[in-house]
Amino acid sequence: MTEIYSVLITGASRGIGLEFVRQFLSDSSVQCRIIIAACRSPENADALQELKNSSSKIHILKLDVNQFETYDHFATEVAEIVGNKGLTLLINNAGVATSLSNKLADITPEKFISVLKTNSVAPVLVTKALYPLLKQAAQVQSKNIDGFSVKRAAVINISSVAGSISRNIGNYKCWCYRESKAALNMSTKSLAIELGKDGILVESFHPGFVDTDMTSSIKEGGQHQKISAFDSVKGMITVMLRLSEKNKEGFYDYNGEIITF
Ligand code: NDP
């Protein structure tokens, strides 16, 4: 069993984020002391509240990732919860896919900027706000763990294969969403270089084509069959726990396949 002191997941109210909370609470391969579930409307997050009622490990914090002005307060709340051992694992999961069009003509500045704000800018700024706590975790854990590991300190950006520039080979859909995830992937590389100096691992993950609200309007077909949030998250946790020094700055799918940026 792998022990992770503290984990924080953004966008934890439903879908993949909620499933991360469930599995960090109950998966037999990993034990977390503190699970911080951040979501923009805790009062409406019924499934999350139910989980919290079942375990004192879960702390629910309010965070709309688009409200940058609240980040300092949010970081203070996180610091109070994690104490002097810091934040071990940050999962930047919150995301939107509001523009699934395949036509340049359909793009508006508002749509494009809105998707970039949530999917590209926010994960970097959330990481910036929590960097001191991640650094603290990396330092504290360095006594037990040398090198890079999600047990020591890590940032996982939930990206998408749609943001892989090398895999954009026709059938171009999802304008704005693709660009937002490509930008996130570049930030993964840049953060990995900068935070890597402090022993913090940074990776991008593609969760697969997952049956959630985000994909409810997209039809399955051919090779594109949806998987459950359970299988996606189970796979991602399994891959995360294996990451080490040699996997720095990577992009993985939920099966552990390496995706070319
Ligand atoms: P869902 O639409 O089911 O859930 C999205 C989550 O993000 C919700 O919890 C939502 O909160 C939260 N969120 C959205 N905007 C904000 C915001 N401004 N502040 C805080 N939270 C916010 O999507 P998924 O679970 O499917 O997606 C999770 C991540 O996985 C996303 O980053 C997505 O791009 C990525 N992904 C998903 C794939 C899939 O097949 N499903 C494939 C590839 C990548 P609220 O309930 O308040 O709206």
XYZ file of C-alpha atoms and ligand atoms in Angstrom:
309
model
C 0.000 0.000 0.000
C 1.308 3.456 -0.968
C 0.935 6.232 1.570
C 0.223 9.752 0.352
C -0.020 12.304 3.140
C -2.336 14.835 1.492
C -4.115 15.162 -1.847
C -6.157 18.033 -3.287
C -8.492 17.659 -6.268
C -10.122 20.607 -8.069
C -13.542 20.188 -9.704
C -14.423 17.450 -7.218
C -18.215 17.858 -7.332
C -18.862 15.294 -10.073
C -17.367 13.208 -12.870
C -13.693 12.320 -12.757
C -12.916 14.662 -9.839
C -15.549 13.087 -7.592
C -14.290 9.623 -8.547
C -10.755 10.614 -7.501
C -12.116 11.520 -4.064
C -13.962 8.175 -3.834
C -10.912 6.124 -4.782
C -8.409 8.038 -2.655
C -10.761 7.250 0.199
C -11.372 3.582 -0.519
C -8.835 2.120 -2.976
C -6.780 -0.574 -1.295
C -3.563 0.356 -3.157
C -3.303 3.839 -1.660
C -3.797 5.405 1.732
C -4.276 9.172 2.069
C -4.335 10.905 5.429
C -5.992 14.080 4.092
C -8.233 14.429 1.018
C -9.173 17.981 0.072
C -12.058 18.150 -2.390
C -12.300 21.607 -3.939
C -15.458 22.577 -5.777
C -17.245 25.773 -6.678
C -20.574 25.028 -4.973
C -20.075 22.781 -1.925
C -23.684 23.416 -0.920
C -24.894 21.703 -4.130
C -22.329 18.890 -4.193
C -24.566 16.233 -2.644
C -22.497 13.170 -3.570
C -19.371 14.802 -2.191
C -21.107 15.826 1.031
C -22.278 12.237 1.457
C -18.670 11.003 1.145
C -17.516 13.614 3.657
C -20.124 12.404 6.131
C -18.585 8.933 5.885
C -14.977 9.956 6.593
C -13.123 12.596 8.592
C -10.291 12.420 6.027
C -12.329 14.478 3.560
C -12.307 18.279 3.699
C -14.465 20.201 1.271
C -13.282 23.666 0.252
C -14.976 26.163 -2.008
C -12.973 27.047 -5.114
C -14.169 28.462 -8.394
C -10.930 28.207 -10.349
C -11.923 31.234 -12.449
C -11.934 33.496 -9.391
C -8.229 34.158 -9.125
C -8.728 36.782 -6.414
C -9.834 34.024 -3.986
C -6.680 31.937 -4.378
C -4.715 33.491 -1.487
C -7.539 32.763 0.928
C -7.904 29.262 -0.516
C -4.173 28.575 -0.044
C -4.437 29.708 3.582
C -7.328 27.301 4.163
C -5.337 24.451 2.588
C -2.290 25.308 4.731
C -4.416 25.120 7.891
C -5.666 21.663 6.931
C -2.357 20.092 5.856
C -0.197 21.629 8.608
C 3.591 21.479 8.496
C 3.802 18.404 6.244
C 2.496 20.407 3.278
C 0.513 19.336 0.240
C 1.746 16.098 -1.321
C -0.390 15.779 -4.443
C -2.334 18.415 -6.397
C -4.682 17.200 -9.123
C -5.757 20.014 -11.448
C -8.932 18.370 -12.720
C -11.558 21.138 -13.057
C -12.272 21.746 -16.708
C -14.850 22.767 -19.272
C -15.540 21.776 -22.854
C -18.006 24.353 -23.974
C -17.064 24.581 -27.614
C -17.251 21.325 -29.525
C -17.594 22.897 -32.938
C -15.329 21.958 -35.821
C -15.647 25.251 -37.653
C -13.364 28.250 -37.386
C -16.398 30.389 -38.198
C -18.070 29.407 -34.919
C -15.303 30.707 -32.678
C -15.937 33.863 -30.722
C -13.409 35.659 -28.529
C -15.655 35.107 -25.497
C -15.880 31.314 -26.013
C -12.168 30.947 -26.652
C -11.048 33.096 -23.715
C -13.497 31.433 -21.341
C -12.209 27.901 -22.104
C -8.584 29.019 -21.913
C -9.224 30.685 -18.553
C -10.548 27.525 -16.892
C -8.490 24.862 -18.657
C -5.129 26.577 -19.178
C -4.670 29.631 -16.967
C -6.335 28.355 -13.787
C -4.282 25.137 -13.372
C -1.057 27.141 -13.566
C -2.257 29.762 -11.091
C -3.688 27.169 -8.680
C -0.277 25.478 -8.790
C 1.420 28.839 -8.186
C -0.814 29.519 -5.158
C -0.112 26.078 -3.650
C 3.568 25.911 -4.633
C 4.853 26.792 -1.132
C 2.837 23.882 0.316
C 4.041 21.474 -2.382
C 7.616 22.592 -1.724
C 7.095 22.014 1.996
C 5.871 18.452 1.296
C 8.849 17.767 -0.989
C 11.247 18.937 1.743
C 9.586 17.007 4.574
C 9.352 13.796 2.522
C 12.919 14.072 1.201
C 14.018 12.387 4.450
C 12.195 9.219 3.358
C 11.941 9.542 -0.422
C 14.741 10.514 -2.729
C 13.891 11.674 -6.258
C 10.460 12.135 -7.785
C 7.265 10.464 -6.608
C 3.593 11.228 -5.934
C 4.420 10.105 -2.382
C 6.808 13.051 -2.069
C 5.241 15.982 -3.991
C 3.485 16.116 -7.344
C 1.159 18.045 -9.629
C -1.050 16.085 -12.028
C -2.748 18.121 -14.745
C -5.817 16.409 -16.171
C -5.320 17.180 -19.831
C -6.640 15.359 -22.899
C -5.249 13.573 -25.906
C -7.233 16.237 -27.795
C -4.465 18.628 -26.704
C -1.694 16.571 -28.299
C -0.404 18.557 -31.272
C 1.287 15.484 -32.734
C -1.988 13.511 -32.719
C -4.031 16.176 -34.466
C -4.195 14.378 -37.773
C -7.521 15.358 -39.267
C -11.117 15.105 -38.128
C -10.467 18.333 -36.324
C -13.149 18.985 -33.747
C -13.439 20.749 -30.424
C -11.917 24.086 -31.324
C -10.836 26.011 -28.215
C -10.881 22.878 -26.020
C -7.978 21.373 -27.971
C -6.026 24.603 -27.842
C -6.671 24.912 -24.095
C -5.315 21.434 -23.378
C -2.291 21.954 -25.668
C -1.497 25.078 -23.627
C -1.914 23.071 -20.424
C 0.542 20.490 -21.743
C 3.126 23.182 -22.376
C 2.571 24.388 -18.813
C 3.149 20.837 -17.573
C 6.577 20.903 -19.227
C 7.426 24.376 -17.922
C 6.207 23.616 -14.383
C 8.114 20.322 -14.397
C 11.323 22.203 -15.141
C 10.744 24.962 -12.579
C 9.190 22.921 -9.747
C 11.446 19.970 -10.502
C 14.294 21.911 -8.877
C 12.398 21.492 -5.601
C 11.738 17.774 -6.086
C 8.144 18.218 -7.306
C 6.963 15.894 -10.078
C 4.642 17.424 -12.724
C 2.752 15.368 -15.330
C -0.165 15.567 -17.769
C -2.741 12.785 -17.906
C -5.372 11.839 -20.470
C -8.209 10.111 -18.594
C -9.571 8.272 -21.635
C -12.969 8.855 -23.244
C -14.944 8.840 -20.020
C -18.670 8.617 -19.423
C -19.343 11.895 -17.568
C -21.527 14.966 -18.025
C -18.822 16.430 -20.242
C -19.159 13.684 -22.831
C -22.890 13.037 -22.516
C -23.626 14.722 -25.841
C -20.851 12.878 -27.720
C -21.784 9.609 -29.386
C -19.638 6.508 -29.026
C -18.517 4.808 -32.197
C -15.869 2.481 -33.644
C -12.764 2.609 -31.501
C -14.239 5.382 -29.399
C -16.113 3.553 -26.665
C -16.634 5.311 -23.385
C -15.097 3.940 -20.219
C -16.456 4.445 -16.716
C -15.076 7.129 -14.405
C -14.186 4.251 -12.070
C -11.928 2.533 -14.667
C -10.390 5.814 -15.757
C -9.458 6.922 -12.247
C -8.373 3.445 -11.158
C -6.016 3.386 -14.146
C -4.672 6.893 -13.540
C -3.968 6.204 -9.854
C -2.164 2.972 -10.768
C 0.019 4.836 -13.279
C 0.643 7.773 -10.903
C 1.904 5.490 -8.157
C 4.531 4.088 -10.563
C 5.944 7.475 -11.607
C 9.527 8.208 -10.661
C 12.619 10.144 -11.672
C 12.637 8.668 -15.175
C 9.026 9.667 -15.906
C 9.531 13.399 -15.312
C 7.619 15.855 -17.560
C 5.477 13.195 -19.172
C 2.044 12.829 -20.734
C 0.274 9.538 -19.971
C -3.091 8.026 -20.610
C -5.021 6.110 -17.965
C -3.447 2.848 -19.177
C 0.072 4.150 -18.781
C 0.634 4.640 -22.508
C 2.975 7.565 -23.196
C 1.345 10.244 -25.358
C 3.551 12.481 -27.453
C 2.886 16.126 -26.618
P -17.522 17.025 -15.894
O -18.148 18.034 -16.782
O -18.268 15.817 -15.511
O -16.981 17.724 -14.558
C -16.263 18.911 -14.643
C -15.871 19.315 -13.239
O -15.108 20.541 -13.335
C -17.081 19.602 -12.349
O -16.789 19.211 -11.042
C -17.201 21.123 -12.441
O -17.812 21.735 -11.316
C -15.716 21.491 -12.481
N -15.534 22.861 -12.936
C -15.798 23.399 -14.140
N -15.525 24.706 -14.135
C -15.076 25.000 -12.886
C -14.653 26.180 -12.242
N -14.643 27.362 -12.878
N -14.234 26.100 -10.962
C -14.247 24.925 -10.297
N -14.675 23.776 -10.832
C -15.077 23.824 -12.122
O -16.178 16.637 -16.644
P -15.161 15.402 -16.463
O -15.229 14.883 -15.093
O -15.362 14.505 -17.610
O -13.784 16.173 -16.712
C -12.774 16.325 -15.718
C -11.486 16.699 -16.422
O -11.116 15.650 -17.325
C -11.583 17.970 -17.262
O -10.403 18.715 -17.128
C -11.706 17.439 -18.685
O -11.257 18.346 -19.662
C -10.840 16.192 -18.612
N -11.106 15.202 -19.639
C -12.303 14.522 -19.651
C -12.528 13.562 -20.635
C -13.782 12.759 -20.686
O -13.889 11.902 -21.600
N -14.740 12.932 -19.794
C -11.527 13.283 -21.686
C -10.330 14.064 -21.578
C -10.133 14.978 -20.584
P -19.390 22.100 -11.235
O -20.088 20.845 -10.777
O -19.445 23.211 -10.253
O -19.813 22.529 -12.610
